[in-house]
Structure formats: C-alpha cells, structure tokens
CSV table of C-alpha atoms in Angstrom, one decimal:
chain,number,residue,atom,x,y,z
A,1,UNK,CA,5.2,-12.6,37.8
A,2,UNK,CA,6.6,-15.2,35.5
A,3,UNK,CA,4.1,-17.9,34.7
A,4,UNK,CA,5.2,-21.2,33.2
A,5,UNK,CA,1.6,-22.3,32.6
A,6,UNK,CA,1.3,-19.4,30.1
A,7,UNK,CA,4.4,-20.7,28.3
A,8,UNK,CA,3.2,-24.3,28.0
A,9,UNK,CA,0.2,-23.2,25.9
A,10,UNK,CA,2.5,-22.4,23.0
A,11,UNK,CA,5.6,-23.8,21.3
A,12,UNK,CA,8.8,-22.9,23.0
A,13,UNK,CA,12.0,-22.1,21.2
A,14,UNK,CA,15.3,-22.0,22.9
A,15,UNK,CA,17.0,-19.0,21.2
A,16,UNK,CA,20.7,-19.1,20.1
A,17,UNK,CA,23.0,-17.3,22.4
A,18,UNK,CA,26.5,-15.8,22.3
A,19,UNK,CA,28.4,-14.8,25.4
A,20,UNK,CA,31.1,-12.2,24.8
A,21,UNK,CA,33.7,-11.3,27.3
A,22,UNK,CA,34.6,-7.8,28.0
A,23,UNK,CA,37.1,-6.5,30.6
A,24,UNK,CA,34.4,-5.5,33.1
A,25,UNK,CA,31.3,-7.2,31.8
A,26,UNK,CA,29.8,-10.2,30.1
A,27,UNK,CA,27.7,-9.4,27.1
A,28,UNK,CA,24.9,-11.8,26.1
A,29,UNK,CA,23.5,-11.7,22.6
A,30,UNK,CA,20.3,-13.6,22.0
A,31,UNK,CA,18.5,-14.2,18.6
A,32,UNK,CA,14.9,-13.4,19.1
A,33,UNK,CA,13.4,-12.4,15.7
A,34,UNK,CA,10.1,-10.5,16.0
A,35,UNK,CA,10.6,-9.7,19.7
A,36,UNK,CA,10.4,-6.1,20.7
A,37,UNK,CA,10.9,-4.3,24.0
A,38,UNK,CA,7.1,-4.5,24.5
A,39,UNK,CA,7.0,-8.3,24.2
A,40,UNK,CA,10.2,-9.1,26.1
A,41,UNK,CA,10.2,-10.2,29.7
A,42,UNK,CA,13.4,-10.5,31.7
A,43,UNK,CA,13.5,-11.6,35.3
A,44,UNK,CA,16.2,-12.2,37.8
A,45,UNK,CA,15.5,-14.3,40.9
A,46,UNK,CA,18.5,-15.1,43.0
A,47,UNK,CA,21.1,-16.0,40.4
A,48,UNK,CA,18.6,-17.2,37.8
A,49,UNK,CA,18.1,-15.0,34.8
A,50,UNK,CA,15.1,-15.8,32.7
A,51,UNK,CA,14.5,-14.6,29.2
A,52,UNK,CA,11.1,-14.8,27.7
A,53,UNK,CA,10.0,-13.1,24.5
A,54,UNK,CA,7.0,-13.3,22.2
A,55,UNK,CA,7.4,-12.5,18.5
A,56,UNK,CA,5.4,-9.4,17.9
A,57,UNK,CA,3.9,-10.2,14.5
A,58,UNK,CA,1.0,-12.1,13.1
A,59,UNK,CA,0.7,-14.1,10.0
A,60,UNK,CA,-1.3,-12.2,7.4
A,61,UNK,CA,-5.0,-12.9,7.4
A,62,UNK,CA,-6.4,-15.6,5.1
A,63,UNK,CA,-3.1,-17.4,4.8
A,64,UNK,CA,-2.3,-20.9,5.8
A,65,UNK,CA,1.2,-22.4,6.3
A,66,UNK,CA,2.4,-24.8,3.6
A,67,UNK,CA,6.0,-25.0,4.7
A,68,UNK,CA,7.0,-24.2,8.3
A,69,UNK,CA,10.5,-24.2,9.6
A,70,UNK,CA,9.7,-22.1,12.6
A,71,UNK,CA,6.3,-22.8,14.1
A,72,UNK,CA,4.7,-19.9,16.0
A,73,UNK,CA,5.9,-19.8,19.5
A,74,UNK,CA,7.7,-18.0,22.3
A,75,UNK,CA,11.4,-17.8,23.0
A,76,UNK,CA,12.5,-18.9,26.4
A,77,UNK,CA,15.8,-19.6,28.1
A,78,UNK,CA,17.0,-19.5,31.6
A,79,UNK,CA,20.6,-19.0,32.8
A,80,UNK,CA,22.3,-19.3,36.1
A,81,UNK,CA,24.7,-16.5,36.8
A,82,UNK,CA,28.0,-17.2,38.5
A,83,UNK,CA,29.4,-15.3,41.4
A,84,UNK,CA,31.5,-13.2,39.1
A,85,UNK,CA,28.3,-11.5,37.8
A,86,UNK,CA,26.9,-8.4,39.5
A,87,UNK,CA,23.2,-8.6,39.5
A,88,UNK,CA,22.5,-5.0,40.6
A,89,UNK,CA,23.2,-3.3,37.3
A,90,UNK,CA,22.1,-5.5,34.5
A,91,UNK,CA,21.0,-3.7,31.4
A,92,UNK,CA,19.2,-4.9,28.3
A,93,UNK,CA,18.1,-3.7,24.9
A,94,UNK,CA,16.5,-5.2,21.8
A,95,UNK,CA,17.6,-4.2,18.3
A,96,UNK,CA,16.3,-5.8,15.1
A,97,UNK,CA,15.3,-9.0,16.9
A,98,UNK,CA,18.5,-9.4,18.8
A,99,UNK,CA,18.5,-9.1,22.6
A,100,UNK,CA,21.7,-7.7,24.2
A,101,UNK,CA,22.2,-8.1,28.0
A,102,UNK,CA,25.1,-6.6,29.7
A,103,UNK,CA,26.1,-8.0,33.0
A,104,UNK,CA,28.9,-6.2,34.9
A,105,UNK,CA,31.5,-8.3,36.6
A,106,UNK,CA,32.3,-8.1,40.3
A,107,UNK,CA,35.4,-6.0,40.8
A,108,UNK,CA,37.9,-8.0,42.7
B,1,UNK,CA,14.3,1.0,18.0
B,2,UNK,CA,13.3,1.9,21.5
B,3,UNK,CA,16.1,1.2,24.0
B,4,UNK,CA,15.3,-0.4,27.2
B,5,UNK,CA,17.5,-0.7,30.3
B,6,UNK,CA,20.9,0.9,30.1
B,7,UNK,CA,20.6,3.2,33.0
B,8,UNK,CA,17.0,2.7,33.9
B,9,UNK,CA,16.4,-0.7,35.3
B,10,UNK,CA,13.0,-1.2,33.6
B,11,UNK,CA,13.0,-4.8,32.3
B,12,UNK,CA,14.8,-6.4,35.2
B,13,UNK,CA,12.8,-7.4,38.2
B,14,UNK,CA,15.2,-8.8,40.6
B,15,UNK,CA,14.9,-10.2,44.0
B,16,UNK,CA,17.9,-10.5,46.3
B,17,UNK,CA,17.5,-14.0,47.5
B,18,UNK,CA,20.4,-16.2,48.7
B,19,UNK,CA,23.0,-15.6,46.0
B,20,UNK,CA,24.6,-18.8,47.1
B,21,UNK,CA,24.0,-20.8,44.0
B,22,UNK,CA,27.2,-20.5,42.1
B,23,UNK,CA,27.2,-22.8,39.1
B,24,UNK,CA,28.9,-22.7,35.8
B,25,UNK,CA,27.6,-20.0,33.5
B,26,UNK,CA,25.5,-20.6,31.7
B,27,UNK,CA,23.3,-23.6,32.4
B,28,UNK,CA,20.3,-24.2,30.3
B,29,UNK,CA,17.1,-24.7,32.0
B,30,UNK,CA,14.8,-26.1,29.4
B,31,UNK,CA,13.5,-25.5,25.9
B,32,UNK,CA,14.3,-27.1,22.6
B,33,UNK,CA,17.5,-26.1,20.9
B,34,UNK,CA,16.8,-24.5,17.6
B,35,UNK,CA,18.4,-26.1,14.5
B,36,UNK,CA,21.2,-23.9,13.5
B,37,UNK,CA,22.0,-26.0,10.4
B,38,UNK,CA,19.8,-23.7,8.3
B,39,UNK,CA,20.0,-20.0,8.3
B,40,UNK,CA,17.7,-18.2,8.0
B,41,UNK,CA,14.6,-20.1,9.0
B,42,UNK,CA,11.5,-19.3,6.9
B,43,UNK,CA,7.8,-20.1,6.7
B,44,UNK,CA,5.9,-20.2,3.5
B,45,UNK,CA,2.2,-19.4,3.6
B,46,UNK,CA,-0.5,-19.5,0.9
B,47,UNK,CA,-3.9,-17.8,0.4
B,48,UNK,CA,-6.2,-18.0,-2.6
B,49,UNK,CA,-4.5,-15.3,-4.5
B,50,UNK,CA,-1.0,-14.9,-3.0
B,51,UNK,CA,2.0,-16.4,-1.2
B,52,UNK,CA,3.7,-14.9,1.8
B,53,UNK,CA,7.2,-15.8,2.9
B,54,UNK,CA,8.3,-14.9,6.5
B,55,UNK,CA,12.0,-15.1,7.0
B,56,UNK,CA,13.8,-14.8,10.4
B,57,UNK,CA,16.8,-12.5,10.1
B,58,UNK,CA,17.7,-11.4,13.6
B,59,UNK,CA,20.2,-8.6,13.7
B,60,UNK,CA,19.8,-7.7,10.0
B,61,UNK,CA,18.4,-4.5,8.4
B,62,UNK,CA,16.7,-4.1,5.1
B,63,UNK,CA,20.0,-3.1,3.4
B,64,UNK,CA,21.6,-6.4,4.4
B,65,UNK,CA,19.2,-8.4,2.3
B,66,UNK,CA,19.1,-9.1,-1.5
B,67,UNK,CA,15.8,-10.4,-2.9
B,68,UNK,CA,15.4,-11.7,-6.5
B,69,UNK,CA,12.1,-13.1,-7.9
B,70,UNK,CA,11.2,-14.9,-11.1
B,71,UNK,CA,7.8,-16.1,-12.2
B,72,UNK,CA,7.9,-19.1,-9.9
B,73,UNK,CA,10.9,-18.7,-7.5
B,74,UNK,CA,12.6,-16.4,-5.2
B,75,UNK,CA,16.2,-16.1,-4.0
B,76,UNK,CA,17.1,-14.2,-0.8
B,77,UNK,CA,20.7,-13.7,0.2
B,78,UNK,CA,22.8,-11.7,2.5
B,79,UNK,CA,25.5,-11.8,5.2
B,80,UNK,CA,25.5,-11.6,8.9
B,81,UNK,CA,29.0,-10.9,10.1
B,82,UNK,CA,30.5,-10.6,13.5
B,83,UNK,CA,31.8,-7.2,14.6
B,84,UNK,CA,35.5,-7.0,14.4
B,85,UNK,CA,35.9,-6.7,18.2
B,86,UNK,CA,33.9,-9.9,18.7
B,87,UNK,CA,36.8,-12.2,18.1
B,88,UNK,CA,36.3,-15.8,18.9
B,89,UNK,CA,38.9,-15.6,21.7
B,90,UNK,CA,36.7,-13.1,23.5
B,91,UNK,CA,33.7,-15.3,23.3
B,92,UNK,CA,32.7,-17.8,26.0
B,93,UNK,CA,29.9,-19.2,24.0
B,94,UNK,CA,29.0,-19.0,20.3
B,95,UNK,CA,25.7,-20.4,19.1
B,96,UNK,CA,24.5,-17.7,16.8
B,97,UNK,CA,25.1,-18.4,13.2
B,98,UNK,CA,27.3,-15.9,11.3
B,99,UNK,CA,28.4,-15.8,7.6
B,100,UNK,CA,27.1,-15.4,4.1
B,101,UNK,CA,23.8,-17.1,3.4
B,102,UNK,CA,21.5,-17.7,0.5
B,103,UNK,CA,18.2,-19.5,0.2
B,104,UNK,CA,16.2,-20.3,-2.9
B,105,UNK,CA,12.5,-21.2,-2.9
B,106,UNK,CA,10.4,-22.7,-5.8
B,107,UNK,CA,6.8,-21.7,-5.5
B,108,UNK,CA,4.0,-24.2,-6.3
B,109,UNK,CA,2.3,-21.7,-8.6
B,110,UNK,CA,3.3,-18.8,-10.8
B,111,UNK,CA,3.5,-15.3,-9.4
B,112,UNK,CA,3.3,-11.8,-10.7
B,113,UNK,CA,6.9,-10.8,-10.1
B,114,UNK,CA,6.1,-7.1,-10.6
B,115,UNK,CA,3.6,-7.2,-7.8
B,116,UNK,CA,6.0,-8.6,-5.2
B,117,UNK,CA,6.7,-6.4,-2.2
B,118,UNK,CA,8.7,-6.9,1.0
B,119,UNK,CA,9.1,-5.4,4.4
B,120,UNK,CA,11.6,-5.8,7.1
B,121,UNK,CA,11.4,-5.0,10.8
B,122,UNK,CA,12.5,-6.4,14.2
B,123,UNK,CA,14.5,-9.1,12.5
B,124,UNK,CA,11.7,-10.4,10.3
B,125,UNK,CA,11.4,-10.1,6.6
B,126,UNK,CA,7.9,-10.5,5.1
B,127,UNK,CA,7.6,-11.0,1.4
B,128,UNK,CA,4.2,-10.8,-0.3
B,129,UNK,CA,3.9,-12.5,-3.7
B,130,UNK,CA,0.6,-12.2,-5.6
B,131,UNK,CA,-0.3,-15.3,-7.7
B,132,UNK,CA,-0.6,-15.0,-11.4
B,133,UNK,CA,-4.2,-15.1,-12.6
B,134,UNK,CA,-5.0,-18.6,-13.7
B,135,UNK,CA,-6.0,-18.9,-17.3
B,136,UNK,CA,-9.7,-19.5,-17.1
B,137,UNK,CA,-11.5,-21.9,-19.4
B,138,UNK,CA,-13.8,-20.2,-21.9
B,139,UNK,CA,-16.7,-21.9,-23.5
B,140,UNK,CA,-16.7,-21.6,-27.3
B,141,UNK,CA,-19.9,-22.0,-29.2
B,142,UNK,CA,-19.5,-24.1,-32.3
B,143,UNK,CA,-21.1,-22.5,-35.3
B,144,UNK,CA,-22.6,-24.1,-38.4
B,145,UNK,CA,-20.3,-24.2,-41.3
B,146,UNK,CA,-21.6,-21.4,-43.6
B,147,UNK,CA,-22.6,-22.8,-46.9
B,148,UNK,CA,-21.5,-20.4,-49.5
B,149,UNK,CA,-22.5,-20.4,-53.0
B,150,UNK,CA,-20.2,-22.3,-55.2
B,151,UNK,CA,-18.9,-24.2,-52.2
B,152,UNK,CA,-21.2,-27.1,-52.5
C-alpha cells in the first residue's frame, strides 16, 4: 500500500503533466525521467489517482555533485478524477521516461 | 520498453469506494512544482579523473540529441516537439515543455574530448568526460657549468 512516510525521506518533485482530450478518453502525459515500469507505482482509491515514481538510475561511483538542478528524489502527484472518468479501465505505460495514462470517459 | 497496463490491469490497484467526490480535474495534492524555465535540467558531477553530466530528457531518444565537446566545454541540443494530433485545442492542460533547446556548459577543468562517451535510456542522458592529465611538475637537477678548455 502507498506509504507517505517513505516519500518524506526523499526529495519530492511534482512532475510536469499534460492532459490531452480524445473523443472517448483523457490521455495524461507525465514527465518522469529515469522512471521505468519497475519503479512506477500507480494507485486509485475512490476518485484519487496517485502517481509515484522513482528514477531508476544511480550517480556513478566516486562522483560528487558540483552543479545540481535536479536533486535526487521521487516524482509524486495526485489527481482527483471527475465523474466523467471511468475508473474501471485505466491503462498506463512508460516510454523513455514519459508516463502515459489513458482514462476512458463515461459514455453518456 | 516494456509496456504495462493496456489490457492487463497490472499497475492500477483500485478500490471502489464512494465515487461521490466530483471535483474539477485535475487538482494537485502536493509536491513542489518543477521549474519549467529551463529545459532540460542537468546535474554536473565530478570525480578525481572525470566529469559526469546527467541530463533529464523525458520522451527523447538518442537520435534526438546532438552533443558537441571541446577541450573545456560541451553543448547539447535537440528538439522535443508535440505530435501533430496533439493540438493545443485538444489539450486541457499543458505543462510539459516542448520546442527546440540547447544548453552549453563550461567545465572547470580540461577534458580529453576523444575520450568522451554518452549513453541514453529512460529519458536520461549520461555523459562521461575524462579529465586531461594535469601537467605534473618535474624536478630538474642543476648541473655545474662544464669548464671547457679555452673557455676560461
């Protein structure tokens, strides 16, 4: 189960997000560089969709940072889905550090 | 890249609780917004004999990146463009940066440009830049001036 205490031990980045509208679905694109399917955790509780990912790479050994724009940390973001979203058939994939989530719309 | 979801419902654990909360989509819960003023974000690391540059390039493949190095600098450039069907009208929210980008970095020590190598995977570009060997001081023994006949 999702544990906030684990998150608090590391830096948290809120990843940039696009929401694209298709005829029968909403498509979310989330920038999560370094995150793979193995290090991604999605959960849906009620209408709250939580996205948590950990970059799956380590700094090379023996190196120390001298200029850091992106301190090591996890990506985390939570969204509240509206009633137009169907929650029974959400699908997700990660490609080249971009998470895509497809949420079908309720057919009226 | 391994695909998850799409058909099988692997990554989603969902509980059917009261689906009554209907608020505007989306609503942010928490977390610091990343600065989008700079793309891409990069970290520079140093060891005794090399530098490493780690660049965040989500959604980009190795062919999308151009890398140039000199003795003491590197320039990376490329483009991240929206797919044609992702017109702005069809977007409810646009936070991800798109466009042509370029970043130049001056290194605090000289590098061996021939020894530079780079790898790309999962939206992260890692560049390894070995430092040039520092010119070491060499002790020079001072000799006596040789007195040659006829010189004095």
